[in-house]
Tab-separated table of C-alpha atoms in Angstrom:
chain	number	residue	atom	x	y	z
A	1	MET	CA	-67.731	124.493	36.150
A	2	GLU	CA	-68.378	126.460	32.993
A	3	LYS	CA	-68.710	124.530	29.759
A	4	LYS	CA	-66.128	126.771	28.090
A	5	SER	CA	-63.400	125.486	30.415
A	6	LEU	CA	-63.926	121.858	29.433
A	7	PRO	CA	-61.509	120.134	27.053
A	8	PHE	CA	-62.811	119.610	23.517
A	9	ARG	CA	-63.539	115.881	24.031
A	10	GLN	CA	-65.687	116.612	27.074
A	11	LYS	CA	-67.545	119.444	25.368
A	12	MET	CA	-68.806	116.977	22.776
A	13	GLY	CA	-70.794	115.124	25.418
A	14	VAL	CA	-72.456	118.105	27.099
A	15	GLY	CA	-74.213	119.827	24.204
A	16	TYR	CA	-71.612	122.540	23.731
A	17	SER	CA	-72.081	124.670	20.617
A	18	PHE	CA	-68.930	124.722	18.492
A	19	SER	CA	-67.778	127.554	16.281
A	20	GLN	CA	-66.524	126.859	12.765
A	21	GLU	CA	-63.031	127.723	14.018
A	22	ASP	CA	-63.326	125.067	16.769
A	23	LEU	CA	-64.439	122.463	14.244
A	24	ASN	CA	-61.661	123.348	11.793
A	25	MET	CA	-59.060	123.033	14.554
A	26	ALA	CA	-60.526	119.706	15.718
A	27	LEU	CA	-60.406	118.384	12.149
A	28	LYS	CA	-56.761	119.446	11.749
A	29	ILE	CA	-55.840	117.756	15.030
A	30	HIS	CA	-57.790	114.613	14.122
A	31	ASN	CA	-56.075	114.388	10.728
A	32	ALA	CA	-52.636	114.967	12.269
A	33	VAL	CA	-53.266	112.251	14.869
A	34	ASN	CA	-54.392	109.803	12.166
A	35	GLU	CA	-51.284	110.584	10.084
A	36	GLU	CA	-49.019	110.083	13.089
A	37	THR	CA	-50.802	106.822	13.943
A	38	TRP	CA	-50.211	105.553	10.390
A	39	ASN	CA	-46.536	106.620	10.625
A	40	LYS	CA	-46.145	104.651	13.857
A	41	ILE	CA	-47.770	101.592	12.271
A	42	MET	CA	-45.503	101.854	9.221
A	43	LYS	CA	-42.489	102.107	11.509
A	44	LYS	CA	-43.551	98.793	13.075
A	45	GLU	CA	-44.208	97.330	9.611
A	46	GLN	CA	-40.723	98.182	8.302
A	47	LYS	CA	-39.361	94.882	9.530
A	48	TYR	CA	-41.838	93.119	7.214
A	49	PHE	CA	-40.832	95.051	4.079
A	50	ASP	CA	-38.755	92.037	2.956
A	51	ILE	CA	-41.952	90.022	2.596
A	52	CYS	CA	-44.400	92.856	1.867
A	53	LYS	CA	-44.047	96.546	1.026
A	54	GLU	CA	-47.679	97.152	0.112
A	55	GLN	CA	-49.435	97.590	3.465
A	56	LYS	CA	-52.853	99.195	3.159
A	57	LEU	CA	-55.398	100.346	5.695
A	58	ILE	CA	-58.553	98.232	5.497
A	59	LYS	CA	-60.540	99.930	8.265
A	60	PHE	CA	-60.334	101.301	11.751
A	61	VAL	CA	-62.776	101.232	14.616
A	62	GLY	CA	-62.838	103.431	17.715
A	63	TYR	CA	-63.609	102.176	21.215
A	64	PRO	CA	-63.389	105.276	23.440
A	65	THR	CA	-64.598	103.505	26.590
A	66	LYS	CA	-63.025	100.066	26.062
A	67	LEU	CA	-59.536	99.625	27.520
A	68	SER	CA	-56.954	97.462	25.817
A	69	ILE	CA	-55.393	94.776	27.995
A	70	LYS	CA	-52.159	96.785	28.153
A	71	ALA	CA	-53.971	99.993	29.153
A	72	PHE	CA	-55.969	98.115	31.789
A	73	MET	CA	-52.796	96.623	33.277
A	74	LEU	CA	-51.113	100.035	33.311
A	75	THR	CA	-54.064	101.603	35.146
A	76	LEU	CA	-53.698	98.942	37.840
A	77	ILE	CA	-50.238	100.278	38.642
A	78	GLY	CA	-51.272	103.927	38.602
A	79	TYR	CA	-51.021	105.134	35.011
A	80	ASN	CA	-53.753	107.310	33.498
A	81	LYS	CA	-56.349	105.748	31.244
A	82	PRO	CA	-56.144	106.517	27.536
A	83	PHE	CA	-58.806	108.921	26.296
A	84	ASP	CA	-59.455	106.763	23.229
A	85	ARG	CA	-58.665	103.373	21.770
A	86	HIS	CA	-58.695	102.264	18.147
A	87	GLU	CA	-58.232	99.028	16.310
A	88	TRP	CA	-56.714	99.520	12.868
A	89	TYR	CA	-56.798	96.643	10.402
A	90	ILE	CA	-54.169	96.612	7.694
A	91	ASP	CA	-53.639	94.364	4.710
A	92	ARG	CA	-50.101	92.980	4.696
A	93	CYS	CA	-50.093	91.385	1.233
A	94	GLY	CA	-53.257	89.363	1.776
A	95	ASN	CA	-52.982	88.933	5.543
A	96	THR	CA	-55.148	91.074	7.809
A	97	ILE	CA	-53.135	92.445	10.718
A	98	LYS	CA	-54.852	94.135	13.642
A	99	TYR	CA	-53.134	97.000	15.427
A	100	ILE	CA	-54.193	98.175	18.872
A	101	ILE	CA	-53.800	101.912	19.427
A	102	ASP	CA	-54.201	103.680	22.756
A	103	TYR	CA	-54.322	107.492	22.746
A	104	TYR	CA	-53.165	109.291	25.872
A	105	ASP	CA	-52.977	112.931	26.843
A	106	GLY	CA	-49.323	113.813	26.330
A	107	LYS	CA	-47.073	116.284	28.069
A	108	LYS	CA	-48.159	119.764	27.086
A	109	GLU	CA	-45.429	121.761	25.419
A	110	LYS	CA	-45.170	125.525	25.095
A	111	ASN	CA	-46.853	126.935	21.986
A	112	SER	CA	-48.674	123.637	21.391
A	113	ALA	CA	-52.461	123.409	21.204
A	114	VAL	CA	-52.491	119.755	22.248
A	115	SER	CA	-50.134	116.925	23.054
A	116	ILE	CA	-51.126	113.332	22.408
A	117	TYR	CA	-49.112	110.185	23.087
A	118	ILE	CA	-49.904	107.377	20.650
A	119	ASP	CA	-49.176	103.784	21.684
A	120	ALA	CA	-49.598	101.724	18.496
A	121	ARG	CA	-48.710	98.037	18.402
A	122	PRO	CA	-49.719	94.922	16.481
A	123	GLN	CA	-52.000	92.501	18.242
A	124	LEU	CA	-50.100	89.469	19.457
A	125	ASN	CA	-51.303	86.571	17.322
A	126	HIS	CA	-50.145	83.679	15.165
A	127	GLN	CA	-49.905	85.664	11.904
A	128	ASN	CA	-47.374	88.073	13.372
A	129	ALA	CA	-45.429	85.110	14.775
A	130	ILE	CA	-45.391	83.429	11.340
A	131	ASP	CA	-44.260	86.654	9.666
A	132	ASN	CA	-41.518	87.093	12.279
A	133	VAL	CA	-40.205	83.581	11.506
A	134	LYS	CA	-40.200	84.459	7.775
A	135	ILE	CA	-38.178	87.599	8.492
A	136	ILE	CA	-35.628	85.655	10.555
A	137	TYR	CA	-35.330	83.037	7.780
A	138	ILE	CA	-34.768	85.731	5.122
A	139	LYS	CA	-32.104	87.437	7.245
A	140	ILE	CA	-30.291	84.152	7.928
A	141	CYS	CA	-30.344	83.305	4.203
A	142	ARG	CA	-28.936	86.735	3.320
A	143	PHE	CA	-26.251	86.416	5.970
A	144	LEU	CA	-25.216	82.952	4.750
A	145	ASN	CA	-25.326	84.113	1.135
A	146	ASN	CA	-22.953	86.970	1.980
A	147	LEU	CA	-20.536	84.538	3.652
A	148	PHE	CA	-20.198	82.327	0.603
């Protein structure tokens, strides 16, 4: 197999020489994927806007060879492995919330250079459970307030 036929991710590991155009395209894709990941996280965070609207990214770490529990379970029933995994840590008004993100090759569409499916979700832990109870309490109070 010729190196030129390898996908970009695989070329990185075999000593392939990249052109400036290749690198510019990779940077654009990387930035777009990061933006879409943040959008997905913010979509999940919307339900917490009653208690905090100031979510900020603290850091993120990549684990390209480490499967999340969900990804591992999905591979057991025949799904493809993600090509990358990240953990993004956000500050939700003083509380650090960890998000698990699995990146999969998506369905290729016509006229599209790449297609990536992003599975972003908060880690299941006590802080998210506490925040969910706060949200329910706020909604019940609003509902009761509107009744009277």
